[in-house]
XYZ file of C-alpha atoms in Angstrom:
574
model
C 0.083 -0.095 0.012
C 2.827 2.467 0.577
C 4.250 2.493 -2.835
C 0.622 2.322 -4.230
C -0.109 5.407 -6.791
C -1.932 8.389 -5.418
C -5.589 8.682 -6.107
C -6.746 12.154 -7.395
C -9.018 13.800 -5.424
C -12.544 13.070 -7.120
C -11.339 10.702 -9.645
C -13.875 8.168 -8.851
C -16.015 7.826 -5.613
C -19.709 6.802 -4.898
C -22.003 9.455 -4.770
C -24.513 7.326 -2.840
C -25.046 4.077 -1.770
C -27.805 2.118 -0.561
C -29.503 -1.077 -0.330
C -33.123 -1.518 -2.507
C -35.739 -3.653 -1.072
C -34.768 -6.376 -2.850
C -32.056 -9.477 -0.944
C -28.922 -8.808 -2.394
C -29.385 -5.936 -4.157
C -27.854 -2.285 -3.772
C -27.970 1.178 -6.045
C -24.690 2.534 -6.355
C -24.527 6.164 -8.188
C -20.639 6.445 -8.775
C -19.124 9.719 -9.899
C -15.738 11.020 -11.683
C -13.821 8.958 -14.592
C -15.763 5.743 -14.219
C -13.832 2.786 -15.843
C -15.076 0.905 -18.747
C -14.837 -1.868 -16.439
C -15.629 -1.507 -13.039
C -15.403 -3.769 -10.239
C -17.580 -3.977 -7.217
C -16.838 -6.137 -4.461
C -18.794 -6.720 -1.129
C -16.368 -8.017 1.570
C -14.176 -9.375 -1.540
C -17.092 -11.148 -3.192
C -17.291 -10.120 -6.794
C -20.787 -8.437 -7.735
C -22.511 -7.861 -11.057
C -23.078 -4.365 -11.847
C -25.896 -3.174 -14.407
C -25.214 0.618 -15.773
C -27.652 3.240 -16.359
C -25.517 6.442 -17.578
C -26.842 9.661 -15.623
C -24.876 12.565 -17.315
C -22.506 14.846 -15.606
C -19.899 12.288 -15.293
C -22.448 10.102 -13.310
C -23.439 6.497 -13.442
C -25.922 4.707 -11.732
C -25.118 0.916 -10.929
C -27.873 -1.851 -9.792
C -25.668 -4.227 -7.386
C -26.358 -7.536 -7.255
C -24.836 -10.481 -5.213
C -24.258 -8.249 -2.083
C -23.795 -10.754 0.683
C -26.341 -10.709 4.128
C -24.467 -8.496 6.322
C -21.876 -7.183 4.181
C -19.385 -4.879 6.057
C -17.602 -3.225 3.136
C -18.309 -2.399 -0.252
C -15.437 -1.174 -3.334
C -15.173 -0.229 -6.163
C -11.860 -0.362 -8.639
C -10.911 -1.223 -11.976
C -10.378 -4.676 -13.672
C -6.698 -5.347 -13.550
C -4.778 -4.826 -16.622
C -2.292 -7.131 -18.435
C -0.991 -10.161 -18.541
C -0.807 -11.974 -15.439
C -2.250 -9.113 -13.184
C -4.584 -10.124 -11.062
C -4.947 -8.099 -7.802
C -7.429 -5.841 -7.279
C -7.027 -2.461 -6.051
C -9.720 -0.582 -4.951
C -10.235 3.344 -5.646
C -13.112 4.216 -3.350
C -14.539 2.011 -0.655
C -17.556 2.211 2.149
C -17.923 0.683 5.394
C -21.446 -0.182 5.033
C -21.730 -2.310 7.888
C -21.499 -1.518 11.718
C -18.334 -2.482 14.376
C -18.751 -5.301 16.083
C -18.716 -4.228 19.746
C -17.365 -7.031 21.280
C -14.526 -7.009 18.661
C -13.593 -3.329 19.110
C -15.171 -1.960 22.300
C -13.365 0.780 21.932
C -14.809 2.147 18.544
C -17.398 4.162 19.643
C -15.230 5.892 22.472
C -15.205 9.763 22.526
C -11.976 10.362 23.738
C -10.827 13.796 25.660
C -7.397 14.663 25.287
C -5.794 16.255 28.150
C -2.540 18.039 28.086
C -1.585 17.427 31.789
C 0.551 20.717 32.106
C -2.081 23.151 31.090
C -5.527 21.548 31.958
C -5.859 21.807 35.824
C -3.596 23.098 38.676
C -4.794 21.129 41.787
C -1.594 21.072 43.908
C 0.333 24.347 43.396
C 2.833 22.745 45.740
C 4.444 20.883 43.005
C 4.688 23.605 40.244
C 8.382 23.747 41.108
C 9.362 20.352 40.327
C 10.075 21.001 36.482
C 13.864 21.060 36.391
C 14.312 20.611 32.946
C 12.262 22.727 29.824
C 9.240 24.211 30.640
C 6.592 25.752 28.575
C 6.358 29.499 28.580
C 2.113 28.864 29.097
C 2.800 26.607 31.992
C -0.174 26.368 34.335
C 0.647 23.843 37.032
C -1.608 20.997 35.545
C -1.538 17.681 37.618
C -3.439 14.486 38.418
C -5.166 16.475 41.646
C -6.724 19.087 39.021
C -7.409 16.264 37.153
C -9.287 14.496 40.054
C -11.177 17.823 40.886
C -12.484 18.301 37.400
C -13.418 14.727 36.710
C -16.907 15.693 37.121
C -17.007 18.284 34.393
C -15.642 15.329 32.183
C -18.477 13.492 33.074
C -20.758 16.202 32.477
C -19.217 16.894 28.959
C -20.151 13.274 27.985
C -17.012 12.129 27.107
C -16.472 8.697 27.760
C -12.538 8.189 27.843
C -9.856 10.465 29.020
C -6.015 10.483 27.135
C -3.504 12.005 29.442
C -0.433 13.751 28.292
C 2.775 11.236 29.722
C 2.470 11.424 33.543
C 5.626 9.508 34.322
C 8.912 10.742 35.880
C 10.528 13.692 33.577
C 12.443 16.669 33.463
C 10.348 18.858 31.162
C 6.651 19.877 31.588
C 5.680 18.132 28.209
C 6.894 14.806 29.874
C 7.657 13.150 27.044
C 11.251 12.575 28.411
C 10.403 10.077 30.197
C 12.838 9.322 33.408
C 11.181 6.086 34.790
C 8.271 4.435 33.253
C 7.483 2.899 36.455
C 7.269 6.180 38.530
C 4.441 9.060 38.683
C 6.133 12.448 38.296
C 6.750 14.630 40.837
C 4.932 17.682 38.852
C 1.840 15.739 38.558
C 1.928 13.618 41.708
C 3.223 14.296 45.284
C 6.535 15.484 45.444
C 9.577 13.287 46.607
C 6.670 10.567 47.391
C 6.375 7.809 44.348
C 4.266 5.745 46.418
C 1.628 8.716 47.336
C 2.135 9.721 43.686
C 1.212 6.310 42.315
C -1.677 5.992 44.936
C -2.833 9.374 43.477
C -2.950 7.988 40.121
C -4.807 4.914 40.962
C -7.334 7.285 42.738
C -7.852 8.876 39.208
C -8.462 6.010 37.442
C -10.739 4.393 40.273
C -12.719 7.795 39.852
C -13.226 7.918 36.245
C -13.941 4.491 35.928
C -16.624 4.736 38.698
C -17.967 7.691 35.986
C -18.278 5.639 33.143
C -14.934 6.762 31.698
C -11.859 5.202 30.529
C -8.313 5.802 30.991
C -5.822 6.241 28.247
C -2.150 6.650 28.838
C 0.266 8.648 26.409
C 3.162 6.300 26.583
C 6.399 7.012 24.227
C 8.116 4.000 23.504
C 10.410 5.085 20.904
C 12.354 7.328 23.133
C 12.700 8.348 26.532
C 15.403 10.848 28.787
C 18.836 10.691 28.612
C 18.698 10.566 31.874
C 16.650 7.299 32.345
C 16.680 5.706 35.908
C 18.271 2.498 34.719
C 18.129 1.247 38.635
C 15.914 -1.387 39.724
C 13.084 1.361 40.137
C 13.243 2.193 36.508
C 14.151 -1.688 35.282
C 12.531 -4.145 37.641
C 13.191 -7.067 35.500
C 16.903 -6.341 35.269
C 16.718 -6.125 31.345
C 19.181 -3.663 31.226
C 18.058 -1.796 28.101
C 20.091 -0.324 25.396
C 19.737 2.677 23.423
C 21.191 4.517 20.275
C 22.108 7.869 19.228
C 19.820 9.862 16.586
C 18.991 7.628 13.516
C 15.992 8.822 12.146
C 15.583 12.569 10.602
C 12.853 13.693 13.182
C 14.962 12.299 15.878
C 18.045 14.449 14.701
C 15.485 17.648 14.619
C 14.632 16.762 17.879
C 18.589 16.572 19.238
C 18.616 20.014 17.231
C 16.381 21.316 19.876
C 17.950 20.036 22.685
C 15.452 17.526 23.468
C 17.595 15.414 25.768
C 16.557 12.060 24.298
C 17.532 8.779 24.432
C 16.738 6.638 21.326
C 15.969 2.832 22.520
C 18.130 -0.030 20.383
C 15.179 -2.417 18.717
C 17.696 -4.490 17.672
C 18.205 -5.670 21.405
C 15.877 -7.966 22.279
C 15.974 -7.340 26.046
C 15.386 -3.830 25.465
C 12.225 -4.821 23.518
C 11.242 -7.269 26.313
C 11.524 -3.817 28.615
C 9.332 -2.105 26.668
C 6.793 -4.788 26.088
C 6.910 -5.065 30.048
C 6.041 -1.334 30.754
C 2.967 -1.148 28.186
C 2.058 -4.621 30.140
C 2.458 -3.319 33.617
C 0.189 -0.133 32.788
C -2.575 -1.957 31.343
C -3.145 -4.947 33.689
C -1.578 -3.642 37.260
C -2.735 -0.524 36.936
C -6.154 -1.014 35.349
C -5.490 1.472 32.387
C -7.677 0.951 29.094
C -5.399 2.106 26.442
C -2.309 3.149 25.409
C -1.673 6.151 23.187
C 1.604 5.160 21.061
C 3.267 8.096 20.818
C 5.611 8.426 17.626
C 4.962 5.000 16.289
C 7.121 5.843 13.148
C 10.067 5.705 14.977
C 9.278 1.595 15.895
C 9.977 -1.007 13.746
C 6.338 -2.975 12.634
C 7.216 -6.171 13.953
C 7.333 -4.562 17.493
C 3.912 -3.319 17.271
C 2.651 -6.497 15.805
C 4.116 -8.360 18.895
C 3.132 -6.201 21.374
C -0.349 -6.014 20.129
C -0.668 -9.836 20.368
C 0.778 -10.195 24.151
C -1.859 -6.941 24.587
C -4.722 -8.863 23.268
C -3.847 -11.925 25.584
C -3.271 -10.003 28.772
C -6.261 -7.527 28.253
C -8.685 -8.186 25.250
C -10.123 -5.093 24.547
C -7.572 -2.778 25.324
C -6.870 -0.099 22.914
C -4.048 0.665 21.193
C -3.493 3.923 18.900
C -0.411 5.240 17.304
C 0.674 8.191 16.067
C 2.012 7.862 12.405
C 2.614 11.664 11.446
C 4.546 13.327 8.685
C 3.999 16.920 9.944
C 5.996 18.400 6.768
C 3.909 16.345 4.521
C 0.291 16.720 3.256
C -3.218 14.175 3.722
C -2.242 12.096 0.740
C 1.663 11.311 1.714
C 0.612 10.781 5.196
C -2.498 8.521 4.432
C 0.001 6.185 2.309
C 2.564 5.785 5.271
C -0.292 5.250 7.428
C -1.642 2.429 5.319
C 1.684 0.478 6.227
C 0.700 0.523 9.779
C -2.431 -1.062 8.920
C -0.897 -4.016 7.340
C -0.549 -7.245 9.109
C 2.899 -8.556 9.913
C 3.042 -12.162 10.055
C -0.508 -12.290 9.660
C -0.711 -10.364 13.314
C -2.207 -6.891 13.021
C -0.083 -4.071 14.301
C -2.390 -1.870 16.326
C -5.612 -1.386 17.109
C -6.450 2.026 15.543
C -4.072 4.915 14.246
C -4.870 8.729 14.591
C -6.206 9.914 11.119
C -4.238 12.990 10.462
C -5.284 12.455 6.455
C -8.817 13.646 7.626
C -7.778 16.053 10.121
C -5.890 18.219 7.510
C -9.300 17.840 5.003
C -11.712 18.612 7.904
C -9.572 21.956 9.040
C -9.830 22.724 5.311
C -12.937 22.264 4.265
C -14.740 23.137 7.645
C -12.651 26.394 8.703
C -11.065 27.653 4.841
C -13.824 26.897 2.880
C -12.381 23.859 0.870
C -15.675 21.975 -0.700
C -17.502 19.312 0.912
C -16.905 16.985 -1.410
C -13.152 16.705 -0.199
C -14.547 15.066 3.003
C -16.411 12.186 1.201
C -13.399 11.900 -1.421
C -10.963 11.315 1.703
C -13.333 9.207 3.515
C -13.530 6.775 0.672
C -9.831 6.875 -0.533
C -8.750 6.225 2.811
C -10.979 3.267 3.366
C -9.766 2.014 -0.029
C -6.232 2.149 0.999
C -6.100 1.077 4.642
C -8.442 -2.109 4.139
C -11.343 -3.914 5.800
C -9.594 -3.974 9.544
C -8.796 -0.372 9.474
C -10.655 1.918 12.191
C -9.164 5.202 12.622
C -9.026 7.695 15.375
C -10.446 10.891 14.150
C -9.781 13.968 15.448
C -9.728 18.148 15.013
C -6.403 19.497 16.522
C -3.904 18.307 19.058
C -0.935 19.569 21.134
C 1.386 19.371 18.129
C -0.398 21.513 15.613
C -2.175 24.823 15.626
C -5.748 24.695 16.915
C -8.569 24.846 14.965
C -10.005 28.403 15.594
C -6.801 30.005 14.623
C -7.904 29.283 11.369
C -11.171 31.055 11.810
C -12.849 33.148 13.830
C -16.571 31.571 13.286
C -17.445 29.245 16.602
C -20.424 27.613 13.858
C -17.864 26.425 11.807
C -16.123 24.483 14.880
C -19.316 23.003 16.174
C -20.253 21.960 12.363
C -17.080 20.134 12.493
C -17.312 18.799 15.813
C -20.822 17.565 14.776
C -19.403 15.715 11.778
C -16.409 13.811 13.331
C -18.826 12.759 16.160
C -21.016 11.046 13.725
C -18.385 8.872 12.025
C -17.610 5.803 13.363
C -14.273 4.577 15.203
C -12.858 6.864 18.082
C -13.789 10.533 18.074
C -11.167 12.628 19.993
C -11.864 16.051 21.299
C -8.914 18.229 22.627
C -9.109 19.811 25.761
C -10.834 23.217 25.561
C -11.878 22.692 22.211
C -15.459 22.304 23.970
C -15.247 26.256 24.873
C -13.148 27.456 21.902
C -9.752 27.907 23.302
C -7.323 29.094 20.821
C -4.410 31.348 20.239
C -2.779 33.624 17.949
C -2.318 33.088 14.132
C -2.418 29.366 12.377
C 0.683 28.009 11.575
C 0.951 24.909 9.623
C 3.454 21.831 10.949
C 4.701 20.953 14.173
C 3.991 23.734 16.462
C 3.316 24.029 20.485
C 1.238 27.214 20.439
C -1.939 25.313 20.969
C -0.501 24.261 24.392
C -2.746 27.039 26.551
C -4.044 27.245 30.064
C -8.010 25.761 30.275
C -9.737 28.389 30.799
C -11.807 27.744 34.035
C -12.857 31.323 35.154
C -14.013 32.015 31.080
C -15.984 29.116 30.036
C -18.115 29.772 26.662
C -21.250 28.106 28.232
C -23.057 28.586 24.926
C -20.594 26.834 22.774
C -19.992 24.234 25.693
C -24.033 23.344 25.549
C -23.823 22.726 21.503
C -20.878 19.970 22.365
C -22.274 18.586 25.092
C -25.816 17.982 22.712
C -23.278 16.658 20.051
C -21.509 14.043 22.639
C -24.995 13.174 24.297
C -26.439 12.314 20.870
C -23.204 10.030 20.402
C -23.117 8.162 23.392
C -26.668 7.360 23.294
C -27.247 6.380 19.667
C -24.756 3.710 18.535
C -25.351 4.246 14.732
C -23.187 7.437 15.254
C -20.256 5.659 16.322
C -20.251 2.303 15.565
C -22.505 2.092 12.651
C -22.018 1.483 8.680
C -21.925 4.668 6.721
C -23.977 4.826 3.307
C -23.299 8.175 1.162
C -26.289 10.017 0.129
C -25.065 13.311 -1.285
C -22.054 15.606 -1.716
C -21.386 18.763 -3.437
C -19.319 21.926 -2.869
C -21.171 22.949 0.103
C -23.503 20.134 1.548
C -22.595 16.286 2.253
C -25.517 13.865 3.799
C -24.924 10.431 4.650
C -26.957 7.820 6.764
C -25.641 5.882 9.784
C -26.988 2.416 10.363
C -26.659 -0.040 13.287
C -29.281 -2.856 13.791
C -30.729 -0.591 16.277
C -31.444 2.398 14.425
C -30.451 4.718 11.394
C -29.452 8.122 11.828
C -29.028 10.957 9.223
C -26.279 13.311 9.143
C -26.655 16.670 6.872
C -23.431 19.155 6.790
C -24.491 22.495 4.999
C -21.530 24.836 4.758
C -23.305 27.391 2.785
C -24.340 30.915 3.632
C -28.095 30.126 3.041
C -30.515 27.073 4.247
C -30.527 24.335 1.524
C -33.758 22.339 0.935
C -33.081 18.175 0.346
C -35.297 15.931 -1.839
C -33.566 12.778 -1.425
C -35.006 9.344 -2.628
C -35.053 6.705 0.900
C -37.834 4.591 -0.048
C -35.340 1.601 0.172
C -34.093 2.872 3.503
C -36.695 3.661 5.582
C -39.965 2.549 5.905
C -42.624 4.965 4.974
C -44.247 7.185 7.476
C -40.730 7.329 9.270
C -40.656 9.780 11.910
C -37.502 11.588 12.160
C -36.067 13.106 15.804
C -33.423 15.972 15.907
C -30.571 14.807 17.538
C -27.705 17.536 17.124
C -27.418 20.806 15.613
C -29.273 23.496 17.330
C -32.106 24.277 15.064
C -35.682 22.823 13.763
C -35.580 20.605 10.574
C -38.505 19.836 8.389
C -38.478 16.002 7.741
C -40.882 13.749 6.194
C -40.877 10.137 4.602
C -44.313 9.860 3.888
C -44.024 9.612 0.085
C -40.579 7.254 0.581
C -38.976 10.565 -0.160
C -36.919 12.872 2.449
C -37.551 16.560 2.092
C -35.058 18.384 4.871
C -34.102 21.730 4.953
C -30.313 22.048 6.376
C -29.839 25.660 7.995
C -26.810 27.441 7.059
C -23.368 26.648 8.470
C -24.024 23.576 10.466
C -24.286 20.021 11.168
C -27.537 18.500 11.595
C -28.074 14.909 12.787
C -31.736 13.342 12.910
C -32.792 9.815 13.952
C -35.242 7.674 12.788
C -37.540 7.007 15.938
C -36.592 3.513 17.495
C -40.296 1.893 17.135
C -39.222 1.552 13.305
C -36.774 -1.100 11.839
C -33.808 0.046 10.345
C -33.189 -1.551 6.911
C -32.131 -5.131 6.677
C -29.245 -6.663 5.243
């Protein structure tokens, strides 16, 4: 996949895709440069397709032979040349829901906490940072997080990702001095036992509120002064490190990062790092790990680690950061695809942070790029990543400019949050996004300007309530976080799709135009006639009707609007 040629934007995609009332039949409208011999597959099963040209570079196909319960439909071109048999999809859509037993984390709404900036519960530990300190340092710590746990519960998140809480010299914490100690700056100074107990108290409290805990764990590197005694190396494996070998590592060294880089050619070092991950997952009961700079670690290590984690703690969530900050969405997508490939028949990670969609979503929602770019990206990455990929999507994070640095319009922020929350897979919200936290002007690529203190004394309550409404809808309606997705419409300003699960059907409409948009869509095969549609999120009343088998829906300007079919009506069969 890494060496596959890039698919030009909008070259080929599904405009709409939905089942008919006949078993095994679907209709697909395809746009772009439709090949003479298009190939459709459902879960690797070839489909027959009857074509009907529609004009404007669009063709309607009636697909037959779709297996009951199909999870994924692909579109590509017949292989060319003798001896060529490999099928390469140009577009794909996950039309079936994700199994909660197999991927229990798929519908999590994750709140990303940058510890140093979030909440200062113990000013007495603010002086414990002996190395680099961010100019905006706000004294954030575990005591502050514990005090604000009720806020997280009220917000509606179901998991919290904590930036590194381990012993370190810096305020950011990625220069770990001891993987087995909680840092003095976030815990209790000079009292490792009390610090660990405080961490355990945080985990118990969050779990009691129905909130999972994810730790940010850098395994590619640690601090140059890592404690190599029994406290930092309890299994006496004597891990080895190297000098900077990768370009990114050399850049960090030029900044005076103070990192050591672990030697993955040394088997005891690999065992040491696996034991670190297993300790926090099994002994300290955390629910997942965000694995920093996964690009620096060999692919086979991730496959080995995931296999051991699945045995030790089934259902734990391992999400990797694979990001080339000086590259665009297309190059990042191809790089990420290599981490969705299996190694020795084993998956490498459960999920990867979806940087390509982050870049496209910012361009569309903040900068005015066409809404079709969203649909193109979703279908292209689905085809590129493969059937087992469940990306973790986000709007911004600690290494990039915040969304609102690109636009002053909070309506655009709410629309973007609603769109991401409606997609299957983990949805990550950077701390403060829900209250409009921002900074100075925007900047592309890596930057730490988005690390600013949480404004506890100046929360934007109207904005906060809109985000709460969206997160509540995602939490209550399983189709949003783990349902199949059926494209219905995409143009320059509007994007519409359905999310389907065994329990329900949800419709999502995005209107980025400055005027209301009246829609008239044929959903006679998707929703029973007379289906009542109730608004879930969007902050504006919408008129819906399926009395004739068609949907009349007026989308107000500049927003994402979500409605659900009443639960006393069945969702479409498969």
